[in-house]
Amino acid sequence: MSSTPKLSDEEKKARQREYRRRYQEKHPHRHRSRHVKSRYGITLEQRDGLLAAQGGVCAMCGADNPRKGGMDWSVDHCHDTGKVRGILCHPCNAGIGLLGHDKQLLSKAIQYLN
Ligand SMILES: [Zn+2]
């Protein structure tokens, strides 16, 4: 029998978070590459190709950088089909994401702002 005390679920989660944080710090490109591939089905190189095809700027606002310290470009995709729509800066991706990618709601937001 092991004398190692059993970790609580909270302690296990904290250890996993710390392990992930260290791994990401040690292998930033590898981590990002895996994330993009597993989440959006495209490689980091394909993502960069899409960005280049957009002229190296956000597909929505035209910003030439992701505009948040340490943040990378966002791969915008349809949540129903998974199809990649384009590459967005962080504010544009967050904005449409917070409004649930809902075209009617986004339209209402524009009406409200006018
Ligand atoms: Zn943008």
mmCIF file of C-alpha atoms and ligand atoms in Angstrom:
data_model
loop_
_atom_site.group_PDB
_atom_site.id
_atom_site.type_symbol
_atom_site.label_atom_id
_atom_site.label_comp_id
_atom_site.label_asym_id
_atom_site.label_seq_id
_atom_site.Cartn_x
_atom_site.Cartn_y
_atom_site.Cartn_z
ATOM 1 C CA MET A 1 0.000 0.000 0.000
ATOM 2 C CA SER A 2 1.186 3.442 -0.833
ATOM 3 C CA SER A 3 1.435 5.988 1.921
ATOM 4 C CA THR A 4 0.912 8.838 -0.537
ATOM 5 C CA PRO A 5 -2.086 10.822 0.590
ATOM 6 C CA LYS A 6 -4.986 10.862 -1.836
ATOM 7 C CA LEU A 7 -5.419 14.133 -3.650
ATOM 8 C CA SER A 8 -8.775 15.799 -3.714
ATOM 9 C CA ASP A 9 -10.336 16.534 -7.103
ATOM 10 C CA GLU A 10 -9.504 20.198 -6.546
ATOM 11 C CA GLU A 11 -5.841 19.371 -5.902
ATOM 12 C CA LYS A 12 -5.698 17.134 -8.999
ATOM 13 C CA LYS A 13 -7.159 19.906 -11.134
ATOM 14 C CA ALA A 14 -4.672 22.416 -9.728
ATOM 15 C CA ARG A 15 -1.779 20.052 -10.567
ATOM 16 C CA GLN A 16 -3.119 19.520 -14.101
ATOM 17 C CA ARG A 17 -3.448 23.285 -14.612
ATOM 18 C CA GLU A 18 0.135 23.807 -13.418
ATOM 19 C CA TYR A 19 1.431 21.000 -15.670
ATOM 20 C CA ARG A 20 -0.383 22.498 -18.683
ATOM 21 C CA ARG A 21 0.906 25.983 -17.881
ATOM 22 C CA ARG A 22 4.523 24.748 -17.688
ATOM 23 C CA TYR A 23 4.123 22.703 -20.895
ATOM 24 C CA GLN A 24 2.681 25.676 -22.778
ATOM 25 C CA GLU A 25 5.477 27.900 -21.493
ATOM 26 C CA LYS A 26 8.101 25.387 -22.597
ATOM 27 C CA HIS A 27 6.542 24.605 -26.008
ATOM 28 C CA PRO A 28 4.469 27.621 -27.079
ATOM 29 C CA HIS A 29 4.460 26.829 -30.828
ATOM 30 C CA ARG A 30 3.743 23.111 -30.332
ATOM 31 C CA HIS A 31 0.901 23.884 -27.964
ATOM 32 C CA ARG A 32 -0.629 26.512 -30.267
ATOM 33 C CA SER A 33 -0.255 24.247 -33.266
ATOM 34 C CA ARG A 34 -2.039 21.356 -31.536
ATOM 35 C CA HIS A 35 -4.748 23.658 -30.238
ATOM 36 C CA VAL A 36 -5.499 25.090 -33.680
ATOM 37 C CA LYS A 37 -5.458 21.648 -35.324
ATOM 38 C CA SER A 38 -7.654 19.937 -32.746
ATOM 39 C CA ARG A 39 -10.111 22.780 -32.367
ATOM 40 C CA TYR A 40 -10.482 23.998 -35.935
ATOM 41 C CA GLY A 41 -9.135 21.108 -38.027
ATOM 42 C CA ILE A 42 -6.464 23.218 -39.703
ATOM 43 C CA THR A 43 -2.739 23.438 -39.131
ATOM 44 C CA LEU A 44 -1.037 26.577 -37.921
ATOM 45 C CA GLU A 45 0.489 26.876 -41.392
ATOM 46 C CA GLN A 46 -2.992 26.729 -42.991
ATOM 47 C CA ARG A 47 -4.166 29.374 -40.516
ATOM 48 C CA ASP A 48 -1.233 31.561 -41.504
ATOM 49 C CA GLY A 49 -2.104 30.927 -45.167
ATOM 50 C CA LEU A 50 -5.675 32.096 -44.592
ATOM 51 C CA LEU A 51 -4.368 35.181 -42.825
ATOM 52 C CA ALA A 52 -2.013 35.905 -45.724
ATOM 53 C CA ALA A 53 -4.912 35.452 -48.188
ATOM 54 C CA GLN A 54 -6.804 38.102 -46.184
ATOM 55 C CA GLY A 55 -3.856 40.445 -46.703
ATOM 56 C CA GLY A 56 -2.396 39.768 -43.248
ATOM 57 C CA VAL A 57 -5.193 41.640 -41.523
ATOM 58 C CA CYS A 58 -8.351 40.849 -39.517
ATOM 59 C CA ALA A 59 -11.123 39.736 -41.904
ATOM 60 C CA MET A 60 -13.584 41.968 -40.069
ATOM 61 C CA CYS A 61 -11.934 45.265 -39.074
ATOM 62 C CA GLY A 62 -8.680 45.182 -41.036
ATOM 63 C CA ALA A 63 -6.360 45.417 -37.997
ATOM 64 C CA ASP A 64 -2.842 44.248 -38.820
ATOM 65 C CA ASN A 65 -2.261 42.596 -35.422
ATOM 66 C CA PRO A 66 -4.383 40.560 -32.981
ATOM 67 C CA ARG A 67 -4.364 43.572 -30.608
ATOM 68 C CA LYS A 68 -4.007 41.957 -27.229
ATOM 69 C CA GLY A 69 -0.679 41.361 -25.532
ATOM 70 C CA GLY A 70 0.388 37.780 -26.010
ATOM 71 C CA MET A 71 -2.753 36.820 -27.882
ATOM 72 C CA ASP A 72 -2.573 35.128 -31.242
ATOM 73 C CA TRP A 73 -4.963 35.547 -34.157
ATOM 74 C CA SER A 74 -8.373 33.934 -33.651
ATOM 75 C CA VAL A 75 -9.702 31.294 -36.021
ATOM 76 C CA ASP A 76 -13.350 32.235 -36.490
ATOM 77 C CA HIS A 77 -15.551 29.268 -37.305
ATOM 78 C CA CYS A 78 -19.220 28.400 -37.632
ATOM 79 C CA HIS A 79 -20.276 26.672 -34.417
ATOM 80 C CA ASP A 80 -22.871 24.585 -36.276
ATOM 81 C CA THR A 81 -20.751 23.276 -39.147
ATOM 82 C CA GLY A 82 -17.236 23.827 -37.782
ATOM 83 C CA LYS A 83 -16.327 25.523 -41.088
ATOM 84 C CA VAL A 84 -13.590 28.132 -40.718
ATOM 85 C CA ARG A 85 -14.912 31.542 -41.822
ATOM 86 C CA GLY A 86 -11.747 33.574 -41.432
ATOM 87 C CA ILE A 87 -9.048 34.885 -39.151
ATOM 88 C CA LEU A 88 -10.015 37.665 -36.765
ATOM 89 C CA CYS A 89 -8.297 39.927 -34.271
ATOM 90 C CA HIS A 90 -9.114 39.305 -30.624
ATOM 91 C CA PRO A 91 -11.660 42.151 -30.168
ATOM 92 C CA CYS A 92 -13.656 41.208 -33.291
ATOM 93 C CA ASN A 93 -13.706 37.516 -32.381
ATOM 94 C CA ALA A 94 -14.659 38.269 -28.769
ATOM 95 C CA GLY A 95 -17.349 40.727 -29.868
ATOM 96 C CA ILE A 96 -19.193 38.379 -32.187
ATOM 97 C CA GLY A 97 -18.621 35.505 -29.773
ATOM 98 C CA LEU A 98 -20.141 37.366 -26.844
ATOM 99 C CA LEU A 99 -23.215 38.034 -28.987
ATOM 100 C CA GLY A 100 -23.423 34.333 -29.776
ATOM 101 C CA HIS A 101 -22.591 34.751 -33.495
ATOM 102 C CA ASP A 102 -26.285 35.686 -33.747
ATOM 103 C CA LYS A 103 -26.804 37.792 -36.890
ATOM 104 C CA GLN A 104 -30.145 39.175 -35.646
ATOM 105 C CA LEU A 105 -28.626 40.201 -32.331
ATOM 106 C CA LEU A 106 -25.614 41.741 -34.074
ATOM 107 C CA SER A 107 -28.025 43.656 -36.298
ATOM 108 C CA LYS A 108 -29.917 44.876 -33.227
ATOM 109 C CA ALA A 109 -26.607 46.008 -31.710
ATOM 110 C CA ILE A 110 -25.945 48.121 -34.816
ATOM 111 C CA GLN A 111 -29.477 49.581 -34.654
ATOM 112 C CA TYR A 112 -28.967 50.343 -30.972
ATOM 113 C CA LEU A 113 -25.643 52.096 -31.630
ATOM 114 C CA ASN A 114 -27.257 54.224 -34.363
HETATM 115 ZN ZN ZN B 1 -10.767 42.832 -36.038
#
